[in-house]
mmCIF file of C-alpha atoms in Angstrom:
data_model
loop_
_atom_site.group_PDB
_atom_site.id
_atom_site.type_symbol
_atom_site.label_atom_id
_atom_site.label_comp_id
_atom_site.label_asym_id
_atom_site.label_seq_id
_atom_site.Cartn_x
_atom_site.Cartn_y
_atom_site.Cartn_z
ATOM 1 C CA MET A 18 111.671 93.625 23.146
ATOM 2 C CA VAL A 19 109.870 94.795 26.515
ATOM 3 C CA VAL A 20 111.523 97.851 27.838
ATOM 4 C CA SER A 21 110.779 98.906 31.532
ATOM 5 C CA ARG A 22 110.864 102.558 33.479
ATOM 6 C CA VAL A 23 112.622 101.782 36.917
ATOM 7 C CA TRP A 24 113.108 103.798 39.827
ATOM 8 C CA TYR A 25 116.484 103.089 41.715
ATOM 9 C CA LEU A 26 117.258 104.086 45.186
ATOM 10 C CA THR A 27 120.389 105.772 44.472
ATOM 11 C CA ARG A 28 121.147 107.634 47.643
ATOM 12 C CA ARG A 29 120.207 107.059 51.321
ATOM 13 C CA PRO A 30 117.392 109.440 52.605
ATOM 14 C CA GLU A 31 118.354 111.312 55.526
ATOM 15 C CA GLY A 32 115.760 112.508 57.289
ATOM 16 C CA PHE A 33 112.821 113.387 55.022
ATOM 17 C CA PRO A 34 113.162 111.297 51.815
ATOM 18 C CA ARG A 35 113.915 113.897 48.629
ATOM 19 C CA LYS A 36 113.180 113.193 44.934
ATOM 20 C CA ASP A 37 116.652 112.932 44.150
ATOM 21 C CA ASP A 38 117.269 110.224 46.867
ATOM 22 C CA PHE A 39 115.673 108.392 43.668
ATOM 23 C CA THR A 40 117.043 107.467 39.965
ATOM 24 C CA LEU A 41 114.655 106.770 37.050
ATOM 25 C CA LYS A 42 116.261 104.323 34.676
ATOM 26 C CA GLU A 43 115.487 102.177 31.550
ATOM 27 C CA GLU A 44 116.180 98.685 31.232
ATOM 28 C CA GLN A 45 115.362 96.107 28.709
ATOM 29 C CA LEU A 46 113.796 92.977 30.126
ATOM 30 C CA PRO A 47 114.821 89.428 28.716
ATOM 31 C CA PRO A 48 112.791 87.070 27.038
ATOM 32 C CA CYS A 49 109.913 85.571 28.015
ATOM 33 C CA GLY A 50 111.032 81.779 28.964
ATOM 34 C CA ASP A 51 109.157 79.104 30.042
ATOM 35 C CA GLY A 52 106.333 78.852 33.029
ATOM 36 C CA GLU A 53 107.227 82.888 32.795
ATOM 37 C CA VAL A 54 105.003 86.236 32.264
ATOM 38 C CA ILE A 55 105.514 89.753 31.560
ATOM 39 C CA ALA A 56 103.410 92.217 33.461
ATOM 40 C CA ALA A 57 102.919 95.839 33.105
ATOM 41 C CA ALA A 58 101.999 97.760 36.176
ATOM 42 C CA GLU A 59 98.539 99.708 35.996
ATOM 43 C CA TYR A 60 98.782 101.011 39.442
ATOM 44 C CA VAL A 61 102.227 101.038 41.985
ATOM 45 C CA SER A 62 101.302 101.537 45.331
ATOM 46 C CA VAL A 63 103.387 103.863 48.006
ATOM 47 C CA ASP A 64 103.413 102.818 51.648
ATOM 48 C CA PRO A 65 104.627 104.278 54.719
ATOM 49 C CA TYR A 66 106.913 101.398 55.682
ATOM 50 C CA LEU A 67 108.800 101.823 52.491
ATOM 51 C CA ARG A 68 110.716 104.608 54.523
ATOM 52 C CA TYR A 69 111.861 101.731 56.596
ATOM 53 C CA ARG A 70 112.704 99.630 53.781
ATOM 54 C CA ALA A 71 115.249 102.687 51.995
ATOM 55 C CA ARG A 72 117.373 102.230 55.303
ATOM 56 C CA GLN A 73 117.542 98.764 54.287
ATOM 57 C CA ILE A 74 117.348 97.700 50.713
ATOM 58 C CA GLU A 75 121.152 97.822 48.680
ATOM 59 C CA LEU A 76 121.881 101.012 47.062
ATOM 60 C CA ASP A 77 121.703 101.046 43.468
ATOM 61 C CA THR A 78 118.778 98.645 43.327
ATOM 62 C CA VAL A 79 115.077 99.039 42.456
ATOM 63 C CA MET A 80 113.169 100.672 45.339
ATOM 64 C CA THR A 81 110.704 97.999 46.535
ATOM 65 C CA GLY A 82 106.948 98.443 46.153
ATOM 66 C CA THR A 83 103.817 96.443 45.399
ATOM 67 C CA ALA A 84 101.812 96.912 42.235
ATOM 68 C CA VAL A 85 98.789 95.703 40.358
ATOM 69 C CA CYS A 86 99.464 94.347 36.969
ATOM 70 C CA ARG A 87 98.642 92.998 34.059
ATOM 71 C CA VAL A 88 100.116 89.862 31.947
ATOM 72 C CA ILE A 89 100.708 91.194 28.608
ATOM 73 C CA GLU A 90 102.991 88.319 27.290
ATOM 74 C CA SER A 91 102.659 84.774 28.909
ATOM 75 C CA ARG A 92 104.254 81.342 28.885
ATOM 76 C CA ASN A 93 102.282 80.152 31.868
ATOM 77 C CA SER A 94 98.847 78.279 31.240
ATOM 78 C CA GLU A 95 97.848 79.480 34.723
ATOM 79 C CA TRP A 96 98.397 83.020 34.092
ATOM 80 C CA PRO A 97 96.838 84.094 30.491
ATOM 81 C CA GLU A 98 97.632 87.427 28.648
ATOM 82 C CA GLY A 99 94.700 89.896 30.356
ATOM 83 C CA SER A 100 95.202 88.396 33.915
ATOM 84 C CA TYR A 101 95.585 90.693 36.805
ATOM 85 C CA LEU A 102 97.197 89.803 39.660
ATOM 86 C CA VAL A 103 99.418 91.977 42.690
ATOM 87 C CA HIS A 104 103.039 91.212 42.862
ATOM 88 C CA ASN A 105 105.807 92.994 45.042
ATOM 89 C CA THR A 106 107.545 94.154 41.597
ATOM 90 C CA GLY A 107 108.767 97.154 42.845
ATOM 91 C CA TRP A 108 108.512 100.788 41.578
ATOM 92 C CA ARG A 109 108.883 99.328 37.732
ATOM 93 C CA THR A 110 106.522 100.026 34.674
ATOM 94 C CA HIS A 111 107.151 96.393 33.644
ATOM 95 C CA THR A 112 108.407 93.399 35.490
ATOM 96 C CA LEU A 113 109.027 89.556 34.095
ATOM 97 C CA LEU A 114 107.832 87.102 36.611
ATOM 98 C CA LYS A 115 109.556 83.910 37.126
ATOM 99 C CA LYS A 116 107.368 80.554 37.285
ATOM 100 C CA GLU A 117 108.336 80.291 40.810
ATOM 101 C CA SER A 118 107.413 83.581 41.941
ATOM 102 C CA LEU A 119 104.185 82.910 40.614
ATOM 103 C CA GLU A 120 103.443 80.046 42.131
ATOM 104 C CA SER A 121 104.408 81.438 45.728
ATOM 105 C CA SER A 122 101.234 82.871 47.748
ATOM 106 C CA SER A 123 103.798 85.015 49.746
ATOM 107 C CA TYR A 124 102.961 88.815 50.585
ATOM 108 C CA PHE A 125 106.475 89.734 49.586
ATOM 109 C CA GLY A 126 107.511 87.999 46.678
ATOM 110 C CA GLY A 127 104.933 86.460 46.073
ATOM 111 C CA CYS A 128 101.513 86.653 43.412
ATOM 112 C CA PHE A 129 97.878 87.297 44.467
ATOM 113 C CA ARG A 130 95.578 86.612 41.611
ATOM 114 C CA LEU A 131 92.947 89.259 41.555
ATOM 115 C CA PRO A 132 89.278 88.137 42.523
ATOM 116 C CA ASP A 133 86.192 89.533 40.878
ATOM 117 C CA TYR A 134 85.620 92.857 42.251
ATOM 118 C CA HIS A 135 82.422 93.427 40.716
ATOM 119 C CA GLY A 136 82.824 96.756 39.459
ATOM 120 C CA LEU A 137 85.052 98.115 42.349
ATOM 121 C CA PRO A 138 88.192 99.736 41.276
ATOM 122 C CA ARG A 139 91.549 97.198 40.840
ATOM 123 C CA SER A 140 93.560 99.979 42.699
ATOM 124 C CA LEU A 141 91.687 98.847 45.625
ATOM 125 C CA SER A 142 93.579 95.784 45.830
ATOM 126 C CA LEU A 143 96.638 97.895 46.879
ATOM 127 C CA GLY A 144 94.194 99.495 49.588
ATOM 128 C CA ALA A 145 91.058 98.420 51.390
ATOM 129 C CA LEU A 146 90.922 95.299 49.570
ATOM 130 C CA GLY A 147 94.858 94.761 49.931
ATOM 131 C CA MET A 148 97.381 94.853 52.618
ATOM 132 C CA PRO A 149 96.044 98.127 54.163
ATOM 133 C CA GLY A 150 92.569 96.413 54.286
ATOM 134 C CA ASN A 151 93.963 93.549 55.966
ATOM 135 C CA THR A 152 96.085 95.044 58.303
ATOM 136 C CA ALA A 153 93.027 97.107 59.522
ATOM 137 C CA TYR A 154 90.538 94.312 60.206
ATOM 138 C CA PHE A 155 93.480 91.722 61.762
ATOM 139 C CA GLY A 156 95.324 94.312 63.650
ATOM 140 C CA LEU A 157 91.889 95.631 65.085
ATOM 141 C CA LEU A 158 89.430 92.657 65.708
ATOM 142 C CA GLU A 159 92.607 90.474 66.501
ATOM 143 C CA ILE A 160 94.508 92.297 68.872
ATOM 144 C CA CYS A 161 91.972 95.333 70.403
ATOM 145 C CA LYS A 162 89.053 92.687 70.206
ATOM 146 C CA PRO A 163 86.823 95.577 70.614
ATOM 147 C CA LYS A 164 83.604 95.082 72.772
ATOM 148 C CA GLU A 165 80.352 97.019 71.579
ATOM 149 C CA GLY A 166 80.168 100.107 74.134
ATOM 150 C CA GLU A 167 83.846 100.747 74.320
ATOM 151 C CA THR A 168 85.676 102.946 73.260
ATOM 152 C CA VAL A 169 88.104 102.968 70.242
ATOM 153 C CA LEU A 170 91.276 105.613 69.797
ATOM 154 C CA VAL A 171 92.626 106.145 66.176
ATOM 155 C CA ASN A 172 95.299 108.342 64.888
ATOM 156 C CA CYS A 173 96.531 108.823 61.251
ATOM 157 C CA ALA A 174 92.575 108.008 61.289
ATOM 158 C CA ALA A 175 92.730 109.471 57.923
ATOM 159 C CA GLY A 176 94.861 107.133 56.189
ATOM 160 C CA ALA A 177 94.776 103.848 54.248
ATOM 161 C CA VAL A 178 94.877 102.051 57.567
ATOM 162 C CA GLY A 179 93.116 104.241 59.885
ATOM 163 C CA SER A 180 90.185 104.966 57.822
ATOM 164 C CA LEU A 181 89.276 101.422 57.969
ATOM 165 C CA VAL A 182 89.820 101.025 61.777
ATOM 166 C CA VAL A 183 87.216 103.490 62.545
ATOM 167 C CA GLN A 184 84.434 102.211 60.258
ATOM 168 C CA ILE A 185 85.605 98.737 61.321
ATOM 169 C CA ALA A 186 85.320 99.876 64.923
ATOM 170 C CA LYS A 187 82.033 101.396 64.642
ATOM 171 C CA LEU A 188 80.363 98.204 62.701
ATOM 172 C CA LYS A 189 81.466 96.589 65.922
ATOM 173 C CA GLY A 190 79.378 98.788 68.215
ATOM 174 C CA CYS A 191 81.866 101.299 69.813
ATOM 175 C CA LYS A 192 82.284 104.811 70.328
ATOM 176 C CA VAL A 193 85.356 105.968 68.010
ATOM 177 C CA ILE A 194 87.660 108.956 68.678
ATOM 178 C CA GLY A 195 90.077 109.987 65.462
ATOM 179 C CA PHE A 196 93.163 111.940 65.194
ATOM 180 C CA THR A 197 94.369 113.205 61.895
ATOM 181 C CA GLY A 198 96.309 116.257 60.398
ATOM 182 C CA SER A 199 94.218 118.579 58.850
ATOM 183 C CA ASP A 200 90.450 120.356 59.130
ATOM 184 C CA GLU A 201 89.651 118.787 55.863
ATOM 185 C CA LYS A 202 90.451 115.354 57.416
ATOM 186 C CA VAL A 203 88.686 115.689 60.581
ATOM 187 C CA SER A 204 85.386 116.334 58.316
ATOM 188 C CA TYR A 205 86.035 113.175 56.357
ATOM 189 C CA LEU A 206 86.354 111.120 59.334
ATOM 190 C CA MET A 207 83.396 112.744 60.989
ATOM 191 C CA GLU A 208 81.789 111.672 57.122
ATOM 192 C CA ILE A 209 82.586 107.970 57.779
ATOM 193 C CA GLY A 210 81.365 107.772 60.956
ATOM 194 C CA ALA A 211 83.716 108.671 64.053
ATOM 195 C CA ASP A 212 81.837 109.884 66.980
ATOM 196 C CA HIS A 213 84.939 112.579 67.763
ATOM 197 C CA ALA A 214 87.888 113.493 65.164
ATOM 198 C CA PHE A 215 90.559 116.402 66.327
ATOM 199 C CA ASN A 216 92.597 118.008 64.095
ATOM 200 C CA TYR A 217 96.024 117.130 66.660
ATOM 201 C CA LYS A 218 98.079 120.186 64.954
ATOM 202 C CA THR A 219 95.461 122.748 66.433
ATOM 203 C CA THR A 220 94.173 120.540 69.204
ATOM 204 C CA PRO A 221 96.317 119.523 72.213
ATOM 205 C CA ILE A 222 95.925 116.254 72.573
ATOM 206 C CA GLY A 223 95.312 115.488 76.275
ATOM 207 C CA GLU A 224 92.702 118.284 76.706
ATOM 208 C CA ALA A 225 90.619 116.869 73.583
ATOM 209 C CA LEU A 226 90.931 113.113 74.910
ATOM 210 C CA GLU A 227 89.568 114.686 78.347
ATOM 211 C CA LYS A 228 86.481 115.967 76.738
ATOM 212 C CA ALA A 229 85.611 112.957 74.385
ATOM 213 C CA ALA A 230 86.810 110.009 76.468
ATOM 214 C CA PRO A 231 86.384 110.932 80.116
ATOM 215 C CA GLU A 232 85.250 106.887 80.314
ATOM 216 C CA LYS A 233 89.145 106.654 78.981
ATOM 217 C CA ILE A 234 90.132 104.534 76.257
ATOM 218 C CA ASN A 235 89.730 100.833 75.855
ATOM 219 C CA CYS A 236 91.217 100.020 72.477
ATOM 220 C CA TYR A 237 94.179 102.259 70.979
ATOM 221 C CA PHE A 238 95.343 101.484 67.341
ATOM 222 C CA ASP A 239 98.529 103.397 67.079
ATOM 223 C CA ASN A 240 100.144 104.639 63.529
ATOM 224 C CA VAL A 241 101.998 106.888 65.061
ATOM 225 C CA GLY A 242 104.167 106.309 68.147
ATOM 226 C CA GLY A 243 106.262 109.316 69.265
ATOM 227 C CA GLN A 244 104.770 112.492 70.928
ATOM 228 C CA PHE A 245 101.387 111.698 70.324
ATOM 229 C CA THR A 246 101.182 108.013 72.179
ATOM 230 C CA ALA A 247 103.394 109.772 75.379
ATOM 231 C CA GLU A 248 100.486 112.469 75.214
ATOM 232 C CA ALA A 249 97.647 109.693 75.229
ATOM 233 C CA LEU A 250 98.682 106.978 77.167
ATOM 234 C CA PRO A 251 97.409 108.262 80.284
ATOM 235 C CA HIS A 252 93.953 108.362 78.996
ATOM 236 C CA MET A 253 94.019 104.741 78.562
ATOM 237 C CA ALA A 254 91.605 102.517 80.683
ATOM 238 C CA ASP A 255 93.150 99.750 83.151
ATOM 239 C CA PHE A 256 93.416 96.729 80.841
ATOM 240 C CA CYS A 257 93.480 98.520 77.503
ATOM 241 C CA ARG A 258 94.369 96.750 74.647
ATOM 242 C CA ILE A 259 96.935 98.600 72.052
ATOM 243 C CA ALA A 260 97.876 97.378 68.776
ATOM 244 C CA VAL A 261 101.210 99.204 67.687
ATOM 245 C CA CYS A 262 100.759 99.030 63.946
ATOM 246 C CA GLY A 263 103.256 101.843 62.934
ATOM 247 C CA ALA A 264 105.070 104.502 64.153
ATOM 248 C CA ILE A 265 105.273 107.305 61.245
ATOM 249 C CA SER A 266 106.310 110.001 63.641
ATOM 250 C CA THR A 267 109.522 108.574 63.920
ATOM 251 C CA TYR A 268 110.406 107.416 60.483
ATOM 252 C CA ASN A 269 112.263 110.104 59.226
ATOM 253 C CA ASP A 270 113.936 109.770 62.561
ATOM 254 C CA GLU A 271 118.179 108.135 61.788
ATOM 255 C CA SER A 272 117.930 107.533 65.677
ATOM 256 C CA LYS A 273 114.980 105.419 65.297
ATOM 257 C CA ASP A 274 116.732 102.920 62.969
ATOM 258 C CA ILE A 275 115.259 99.334 63.692
ATOM 259 C CA GLY A 276 118.848 97.346 65.380
ATOM 260 C CA LYS A 277 120.119 101.400 67.503
ATOM 261 C CA ILE A 278 119.458 101.643 70.705
ATOM 262 C CA SER A 279 117.330 104.231 71.994
ATOM 263 C CA MET A 280 116.520 105.439 75.704
ATOM 264 C CA THR A 281 113.353 107.131 74.594
ATOM 265 C CA SER A 282 110.231 105.764 74.109
ATOM 266 C CA PRO A 283 106.475 107.152 74.682
ATOM 267 C CA TYR A 284 105.590 103.759 76.622
ATOM 268 C CA SER A 285 105.821 104.851 80.118
ATOM 269 C CA GLU A 286 106.728 101.933 82.486
ATOM 270 C CA ALA A 287 104.547 103.070 85.370
ATOM 271 C CA THR A 288 101.744 103.853 83.304
ATOM 272 C CA ILE A 289 101.807 100.466 81.686
ATOM 273 C CA LEU A 290 102.139 98.541 85.098
ATOM 274 C CA TRP A 291 99.891 100.099 86.905
ATOM 275 C CA LYS A 292 96.906 100.607 84.332
ATOM 276 C CA GLN A 293 97.753 96.488 83.554
ATOM 277 C CA LEU A 294 97.986 97.423 79.696
ATOM 278 C CA ARG A 295 98.254 95.034 77.105
ATOM 279 C CA ILE A 296 100.482 96.250 74.070
ATOM 280 C CA GLU A 297 101.385 94.241 70.985
ATOM 281 C CA GLY A 298 103.017 95.193 67.740
ATOM 282 C CA PHE A 299 102.760 93.473 64.807
ATOM 283 C CA ILE A 300 103.022 92.445 60.843
ATOM 284 C CA VAL A 301 100.312 91.664 59.198
ATOM 285 C CA VAL A 302 101.375 88.822 56.724
ATOM 286 C CA HIS A 303 101.417 87.060 60.421
ATOM 287 C CA TRP A 304 97.452 86.648 59.225
ATOM 288 C CA GLN A 305 98.314 85.658 55.532
ATOM 289 C CA ASP A 306 96.909 81.966 55.698
ATOM 290 C CA ARG A 307 93.269 83.906 56.517
ATOM 291 C CA TRP A 308 94.234 86.868 53.464
ATOM 292 C CA THR A 309 91.115 85.864 51.423
ATOM 293 C CA GLU A 310 88.956 86.106 54.725
ATOM 294 C CA GLY A 311 89.649 89.661 55.367
ATOM 295 C CA ILE A 312 89.763 91.001 51.844
ATOM 296 C CA GLU A 313 86.096 89.287 51.252
ATOM 297 C CA GLN A 314 84.793 90.558 54.279
ATOM 298 C CA ILE A 315 85.930 94.344 54.266
ATOM 299 C CA LYS A 316 84.780 93.971 50.070
ATOM 300 C CA GLN A 317 81.071 92.908 51.572
ATOM 301 C CA TRP A 318 80.858 95.613 53.766
ATOM 302 C CA ILE A 319 81.951 97.749 50.768
ATOM 303 C CA THR A 320 79.440 96.479 48.759
ATOM 304 C CA GLU A 321 76.500 96.939 51.408
ATOM 305 C CA GLY A 322 77.689 100.471 52.154
ATOM 306 C CA LYS A 323 78.704 99.910 55.412
ATOM 307 C CA ILE A 324 82.240 101.205 55.028
ATOM 308 C CA LYS A 325 83.572 103.769 52.581
ATOM 309 C CA TYR A 326 86.747 104.456 50.840
ATOM 310 C CA ARG A 327 88.890 106.855 49.313
ATOM 311 C CA GLU A 328 91.799 106.894 47.161
ATOM 312 C CA THR A 329 94.492 109.620 46.376
ATOM 313 C CA ILE A 330 95.398 108.662 42.762
ATOM 314 C CA THR A 331 98.715 110.498 41.285
ATOM 315 C CA ASP A 332 98.767 109.903 37.622
ATOM 316 C CA GLY A 333 102.089 109.099 35.958
ATOM 317 C CA PHE A 334 105.045 106.978 36.656
ATOM 318 C CA ASP A 335 107.214 110.034 36.744
ATOM 319 C CA LYS A 336 105.951 110.780 40.244
ATOM 320 C CA VAL A 337 106.073 107.588 42.158
ATOM 321 C CA PRO A 338 108.507 109.203 44.399
ATOM 322 C CA ASP A 339 106.493 112.559 44.843
ATOM 323 C CA ALA A 340 103.143 110.291 45.710
ATOM 324 C CA PHE A 341 105.659 108.559 48.453
ATOM 325 C CA ILE A 342 107.274 111.719 49.971
ATOM 326 C CA GLY A 343 103.946 113.436 50.421
ATOM 327 C CA LEU A 344 102.875 110.496 52.797
ATOM 328 C CA PHE A 345 105.383 112.186 55.506
ATOM 329 C CA SER A 346 103.736 115.869 54.615
ATOM 330 C CA GLY A 347 100.070 114.337 55.106
ATOM 331 C CA GLU A 348 99.076 115.280 51.164
ATOM 332 C CA ASN A 349 96.677 111.493 51.292
ATOM 333 C CA ILE A 350 93.227 110.817 52.867
ATOM 334 C CA GLY A 351 92.974 106.967 52.284
ATOM 335 C CA LYS A 352 95.279 105.035 50.303
ATOM 336 C CA ALA A 353 98.106 106.775 48.249
ATOM 337 C CA VAL A 354 98.112 104.977 44.605
ATOM 338 C CA VAL A 355 100.450 106.250 41.632
ATOM 339 C CA LYS A 356 98.330 105.618 37.936
ATOM 340 C CA VAL A 357 100.959 104.442 35.708
#
């Protein structure tokens, strides 16, 4: 008998999420059937997009999320005991995985076998060698298409995605400007190669960009939206390419819920028109058929010392909601994960 500890979403978050929006329960898993495995979570991911998912999933169901898991019981020859996988199991310590789920490579609901990381931590499959890594890789290279000598602006630049965008842009020969939310994170951005780094809480965005980018911005990787983007937009060069990856400044604003009509936007129509900007939102699963390409390239850059990674690891399954909530007050540098 395997008992799983599970975090359920039991109250719809209103504004900033709170720990009592979630309830920790225990449940007994069914026996492992033919073609099935039971997997134990080793690391659980917390990501900003889960704030939107908390609006969408049904109450009194398992909170969604991705985990690195080890197979502890198997009746599937393709997945022997001791195998490691990444799966969207939700916030739970143990999961019974059906045969069809094990055979699917879909990011949401599918299963990815962990490759040989040659000594790198398995937790990276939730960060630099996982969804955030590919988000940075494909979002920057396929949408922004930075050219050598161009200027790239990144906000939320010390986070899981932004910190990789900074470094990939530098590898492509670009000048990089990063904004983040603390002086400690500013120091980290300079450590990983940013040409200019600013604390948006203490430095006016427009003034910083006037000094750091008099030549204007050619590529803008936007993780924040809102007021930041409104203030940055006048500093875009003609034909600037903008990748809209996220809008964390709006995630706790219920008026910004998907499907609701809002008459406010940080994107000025006149600026877009006269500067002939190209703005494209994206979801990383668009490149699911190239998933391994991004992971292998970033892994090579890491092993060659060309890219650094940082993780904020919280110990204890009991603290999964705390780690999630901490994302919205900027507690993490790099990828936030929970060690089960």
